[in-house]
CSV table of C-alpha atoms in Angstrom, one decimal:
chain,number,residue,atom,x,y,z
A,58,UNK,CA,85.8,102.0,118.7
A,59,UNK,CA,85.2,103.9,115.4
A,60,UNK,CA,87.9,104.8,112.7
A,61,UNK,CA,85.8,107.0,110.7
A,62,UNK,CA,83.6,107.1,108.5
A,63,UNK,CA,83.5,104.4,104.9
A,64,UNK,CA,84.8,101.4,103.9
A,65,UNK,CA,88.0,102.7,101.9
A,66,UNK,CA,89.4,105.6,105.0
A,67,UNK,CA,87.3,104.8,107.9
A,68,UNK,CA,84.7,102.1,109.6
A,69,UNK,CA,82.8,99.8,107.3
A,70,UNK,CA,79.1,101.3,107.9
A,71,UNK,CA,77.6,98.2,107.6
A,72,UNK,CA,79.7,96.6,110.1
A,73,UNK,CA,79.6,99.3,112.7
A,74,UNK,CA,75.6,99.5,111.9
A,75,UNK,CA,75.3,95.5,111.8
A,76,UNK,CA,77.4,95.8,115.7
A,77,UNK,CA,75.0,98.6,117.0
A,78,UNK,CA,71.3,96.0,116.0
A,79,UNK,CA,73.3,93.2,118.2
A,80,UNK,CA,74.2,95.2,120.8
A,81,UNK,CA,70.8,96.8,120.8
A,82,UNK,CA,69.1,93.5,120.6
A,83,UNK,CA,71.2,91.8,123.4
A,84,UNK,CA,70.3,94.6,125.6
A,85,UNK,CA,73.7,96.2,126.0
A,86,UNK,CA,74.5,99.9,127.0
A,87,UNK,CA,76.8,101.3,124.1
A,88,UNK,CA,79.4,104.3,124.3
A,89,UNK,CA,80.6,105.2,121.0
A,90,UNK,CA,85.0,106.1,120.7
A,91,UNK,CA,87.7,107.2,118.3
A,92,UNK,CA,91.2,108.7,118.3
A,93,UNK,CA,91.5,112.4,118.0
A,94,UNK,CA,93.6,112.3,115.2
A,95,UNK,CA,94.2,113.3,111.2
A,96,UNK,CA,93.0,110.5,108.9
A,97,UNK,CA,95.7,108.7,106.5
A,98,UNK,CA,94.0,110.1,103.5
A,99,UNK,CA,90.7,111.1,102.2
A,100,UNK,CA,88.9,108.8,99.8
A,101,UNK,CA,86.5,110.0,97.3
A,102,UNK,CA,84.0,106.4,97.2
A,103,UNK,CA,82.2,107.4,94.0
A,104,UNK,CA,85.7,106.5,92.7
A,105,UNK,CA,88.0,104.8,95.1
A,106,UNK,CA,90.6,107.0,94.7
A,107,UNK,CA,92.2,109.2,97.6
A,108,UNK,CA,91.3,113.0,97.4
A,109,UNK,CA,94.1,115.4,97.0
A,110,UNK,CA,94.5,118.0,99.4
A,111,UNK,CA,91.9,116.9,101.7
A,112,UNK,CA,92.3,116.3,105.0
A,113,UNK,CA,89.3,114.9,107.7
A,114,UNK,CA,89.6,114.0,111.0
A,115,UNK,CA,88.7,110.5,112.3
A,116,UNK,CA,86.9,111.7,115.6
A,117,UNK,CA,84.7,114.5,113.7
A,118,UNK,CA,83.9,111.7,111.1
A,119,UNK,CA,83.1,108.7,113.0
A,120,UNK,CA,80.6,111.3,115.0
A,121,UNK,CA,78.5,110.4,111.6
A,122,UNK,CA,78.0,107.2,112.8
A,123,UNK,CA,77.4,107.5,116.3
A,124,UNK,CA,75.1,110.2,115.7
A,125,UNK,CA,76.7,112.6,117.4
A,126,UNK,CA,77.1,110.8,120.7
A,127,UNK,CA,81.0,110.0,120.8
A,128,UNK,CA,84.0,110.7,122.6
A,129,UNK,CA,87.7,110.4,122.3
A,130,UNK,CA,89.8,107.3,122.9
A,131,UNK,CA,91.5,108.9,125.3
A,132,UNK,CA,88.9,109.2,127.5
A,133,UNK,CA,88.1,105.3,127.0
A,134,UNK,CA,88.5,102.8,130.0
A,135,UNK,CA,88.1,99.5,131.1
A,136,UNK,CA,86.3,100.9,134.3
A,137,UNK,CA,83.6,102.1,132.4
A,138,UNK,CA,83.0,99.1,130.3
A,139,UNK,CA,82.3,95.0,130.2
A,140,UNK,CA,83.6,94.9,126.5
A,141,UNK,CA,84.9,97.0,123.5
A,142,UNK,CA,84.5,96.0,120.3
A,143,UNK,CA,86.2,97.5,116.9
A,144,UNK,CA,84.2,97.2,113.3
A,145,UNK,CA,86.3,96.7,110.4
A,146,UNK,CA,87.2,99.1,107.2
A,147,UNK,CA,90.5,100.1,106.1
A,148,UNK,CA,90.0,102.7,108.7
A,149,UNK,CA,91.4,100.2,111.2
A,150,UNK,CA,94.5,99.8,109.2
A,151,UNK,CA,94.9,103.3,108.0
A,152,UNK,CA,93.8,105.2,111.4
A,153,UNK,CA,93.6,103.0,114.2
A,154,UNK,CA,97.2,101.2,112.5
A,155,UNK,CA,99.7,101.6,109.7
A,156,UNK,CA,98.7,97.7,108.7
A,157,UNK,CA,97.6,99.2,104.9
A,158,UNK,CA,100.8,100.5,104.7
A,159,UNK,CA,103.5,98.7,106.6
A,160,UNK,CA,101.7,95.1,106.8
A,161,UNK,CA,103.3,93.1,109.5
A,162,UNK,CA,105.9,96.2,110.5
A,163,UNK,CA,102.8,98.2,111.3
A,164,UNK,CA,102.6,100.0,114.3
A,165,UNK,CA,99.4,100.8,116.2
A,166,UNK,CA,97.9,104.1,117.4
A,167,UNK,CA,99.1,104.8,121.0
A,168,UNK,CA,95.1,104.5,122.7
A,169,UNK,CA,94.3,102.0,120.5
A,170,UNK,CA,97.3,99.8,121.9
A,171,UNK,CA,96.3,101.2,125.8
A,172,UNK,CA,93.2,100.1,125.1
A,173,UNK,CA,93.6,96.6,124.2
A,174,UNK,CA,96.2,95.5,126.8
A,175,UNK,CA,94.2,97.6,129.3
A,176,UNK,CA,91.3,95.2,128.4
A,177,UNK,CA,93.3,92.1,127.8
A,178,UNK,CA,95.1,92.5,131.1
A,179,UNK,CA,91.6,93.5,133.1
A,180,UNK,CA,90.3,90.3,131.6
A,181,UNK,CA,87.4,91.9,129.4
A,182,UNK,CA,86.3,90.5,126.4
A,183,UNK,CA,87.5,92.4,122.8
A,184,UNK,CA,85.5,91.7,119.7
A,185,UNK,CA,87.0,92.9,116.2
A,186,UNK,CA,85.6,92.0,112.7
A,187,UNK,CA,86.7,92.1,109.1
A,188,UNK,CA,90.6,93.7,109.2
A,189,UNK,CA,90.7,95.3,112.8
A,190,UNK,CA,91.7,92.0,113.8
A,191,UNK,CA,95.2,92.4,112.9
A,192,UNK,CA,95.0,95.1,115.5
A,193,UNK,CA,94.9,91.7,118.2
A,194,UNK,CA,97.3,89.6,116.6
A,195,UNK,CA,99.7,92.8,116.7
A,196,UNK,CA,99.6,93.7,120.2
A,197,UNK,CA,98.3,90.3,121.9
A,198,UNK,CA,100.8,87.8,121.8
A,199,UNK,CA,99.9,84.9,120.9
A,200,UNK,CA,96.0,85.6,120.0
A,201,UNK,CA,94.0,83.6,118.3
A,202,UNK,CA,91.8,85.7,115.3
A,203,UNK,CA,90.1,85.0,112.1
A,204,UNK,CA,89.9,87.2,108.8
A,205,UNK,CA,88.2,84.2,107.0
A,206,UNK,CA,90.2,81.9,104.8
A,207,UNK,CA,93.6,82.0,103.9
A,208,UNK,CA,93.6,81.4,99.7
A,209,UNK,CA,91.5,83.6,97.7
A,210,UNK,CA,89.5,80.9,96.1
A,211,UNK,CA,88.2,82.8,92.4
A,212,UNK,CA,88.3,86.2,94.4
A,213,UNK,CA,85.1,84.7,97.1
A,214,UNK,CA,88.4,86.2,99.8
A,215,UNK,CA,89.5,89.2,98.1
A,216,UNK,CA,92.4,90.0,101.4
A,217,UNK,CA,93.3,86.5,102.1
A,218,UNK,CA,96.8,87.4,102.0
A,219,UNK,CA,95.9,88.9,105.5
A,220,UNK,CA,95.8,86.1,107.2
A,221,UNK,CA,99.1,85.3,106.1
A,222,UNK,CA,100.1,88.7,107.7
A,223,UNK,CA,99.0,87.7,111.0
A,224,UNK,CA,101.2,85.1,111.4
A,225,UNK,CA,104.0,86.6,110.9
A,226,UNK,CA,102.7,89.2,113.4
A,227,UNK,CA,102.4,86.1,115.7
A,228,UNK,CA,99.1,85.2,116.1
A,229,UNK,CA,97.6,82.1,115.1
A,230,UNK,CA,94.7,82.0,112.5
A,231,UNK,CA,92.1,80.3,112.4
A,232,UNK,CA,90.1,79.4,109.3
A,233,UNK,CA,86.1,80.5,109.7
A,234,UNK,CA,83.1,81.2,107.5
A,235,UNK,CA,81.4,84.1,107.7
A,236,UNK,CA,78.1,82.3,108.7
A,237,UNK,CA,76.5,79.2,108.4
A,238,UNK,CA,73.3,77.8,107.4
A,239,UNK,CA,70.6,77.9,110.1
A,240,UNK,CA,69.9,76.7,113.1
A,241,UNK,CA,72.9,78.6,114.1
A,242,UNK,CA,75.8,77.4,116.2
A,243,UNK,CA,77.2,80.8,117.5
A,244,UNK,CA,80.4,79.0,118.1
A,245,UNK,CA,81.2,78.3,114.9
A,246,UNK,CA,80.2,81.4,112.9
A,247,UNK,CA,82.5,83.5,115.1
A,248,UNK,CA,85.7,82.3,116.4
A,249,UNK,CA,86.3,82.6,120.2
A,250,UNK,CA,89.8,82.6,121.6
A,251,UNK,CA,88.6,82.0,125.4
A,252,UNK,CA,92.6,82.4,126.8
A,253,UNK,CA,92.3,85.8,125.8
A,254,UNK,CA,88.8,86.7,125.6
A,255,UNK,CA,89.7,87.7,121.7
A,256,UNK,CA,86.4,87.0,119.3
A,257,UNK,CA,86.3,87.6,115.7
A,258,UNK,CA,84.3,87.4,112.4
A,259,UNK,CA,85.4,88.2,108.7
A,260,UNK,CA,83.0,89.7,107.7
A,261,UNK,CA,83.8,91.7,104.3
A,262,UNK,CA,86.8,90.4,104.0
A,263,UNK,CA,84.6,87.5,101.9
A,264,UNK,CA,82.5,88.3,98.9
A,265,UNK,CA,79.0,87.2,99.9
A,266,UNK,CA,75.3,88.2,100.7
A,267,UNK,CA,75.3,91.2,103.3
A,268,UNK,CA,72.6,88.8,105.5
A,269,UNK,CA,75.5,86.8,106.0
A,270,UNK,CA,77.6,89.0,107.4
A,271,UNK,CA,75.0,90.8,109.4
A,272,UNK,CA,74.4,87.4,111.0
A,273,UNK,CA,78.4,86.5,111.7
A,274,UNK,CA,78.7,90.2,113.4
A,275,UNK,CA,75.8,88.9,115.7
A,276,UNK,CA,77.2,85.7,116.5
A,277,UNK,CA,80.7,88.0,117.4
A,278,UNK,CA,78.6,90.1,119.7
A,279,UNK,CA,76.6,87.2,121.2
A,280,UNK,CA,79.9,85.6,121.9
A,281,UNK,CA,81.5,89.1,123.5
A,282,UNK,CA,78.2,89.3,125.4
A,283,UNK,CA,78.4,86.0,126.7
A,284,UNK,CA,82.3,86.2,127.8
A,285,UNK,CA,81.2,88.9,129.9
A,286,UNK,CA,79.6,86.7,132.5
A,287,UNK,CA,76.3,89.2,132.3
């Protein structure tokens, strides 16, 4: 589930790029899905500032990513599907939530929300990296995510002050890495809530080597792979 299109309005590239190799490489059939709606705000990333009177829309952008091959959220269901998975970028708390705005008083898009309880309650696993898992610890009671560590440590965790978020949204988080040396324990460079089928990575919410967090999205999708009994 896309949330258009760059790090500062939409999905982290990387990540949603980093989740497509995974997927790919663990043999998985992929359908690409984002709301039909208005984005927040426009950001001009040459110079991180929002662009005045321009206006995108978060379906026709994240079609960028997918490569044209994408539908609406609406259209999204757990029939259809053994997983879904959300990359990060502060288009999951501009456009999938109001998280960048309203912190723990956000509220969640309508199909992102069906979505995740339809997938929770159908017992199908849900994989979210870097901030989309505040989406979770919003409408899961009770979940169990990571967003990496919870102190910013000389700026290495730049949005630790999420984490505190998420517990006062009710969740419970848990302190992870973003990988670990090899051989690699898939385990622990992903955290894996197994109650609720919830797995998560931080992913650029730390400061580090993009191998790294190309290698902690895998471990996430080897995870949601492996919940889904296939």
């Amino acid at each position: 589930v896309l949330s258009g299109c760059g790090v500062y309005d939409g999905t982290e590239i990387h990540e949603a790029s980093a989740i497509l190799v995974h997927l790919s490489r663990g043999g998985a059939e992929v359908q690409m899905y984002a709301p039909d709606v208005p984005q927040m705000h426009v950001v001009d990333h040459s110079k991180g500032q929002p662009a005045e009177a321009e206006s995108r829309n978060v379906l026709v952008e994240s079609a960028r990513i997918a490569r044209g091959k994408i539908a609406s959220l609406a259209k999204l269901t757990t029939a259809d599907h053994d997983a879904v998975i959300f990359p990060g970028g502060f288009g999951a708390a501009k456009n999938l939530s109001t998280f960048a705005v309203d912190g723990k008083d956000c509220k969640v898009n309508t199909e992102v929300e069906r979505v995740l309880k339809d997938f929770h309650k159908a017992g199908k696993p849900i994989g979210l990296c870097c901030i989309s898992p505040v989406l979770a610890a919003k409408v899961l009671s009770g979940a169990e995510v990571t967003v990496g560590h919870e102190e910013e440590e000389g700026g290495k965790w730049p949005y630790a002050g999420t984490a505190g978020a998420i517990k006062e949204l009710g969740a419970k988080h848990c302190v992870k890495e973003v990988t670990i040396s090899f051989p690699v324990n898939f385990h622990v460079d992903a955290h894996v809530d197994t109650k609720n089928k919830v797995v998560t990575t931080p992913a650029f919410m730390c400061e580090t080597e993009l191998h790294k967090i190309f290698d902690g999205i895998g471990a996430m999708v080897k995870n949601v792979l492996k919940l889904t009994g296939k």
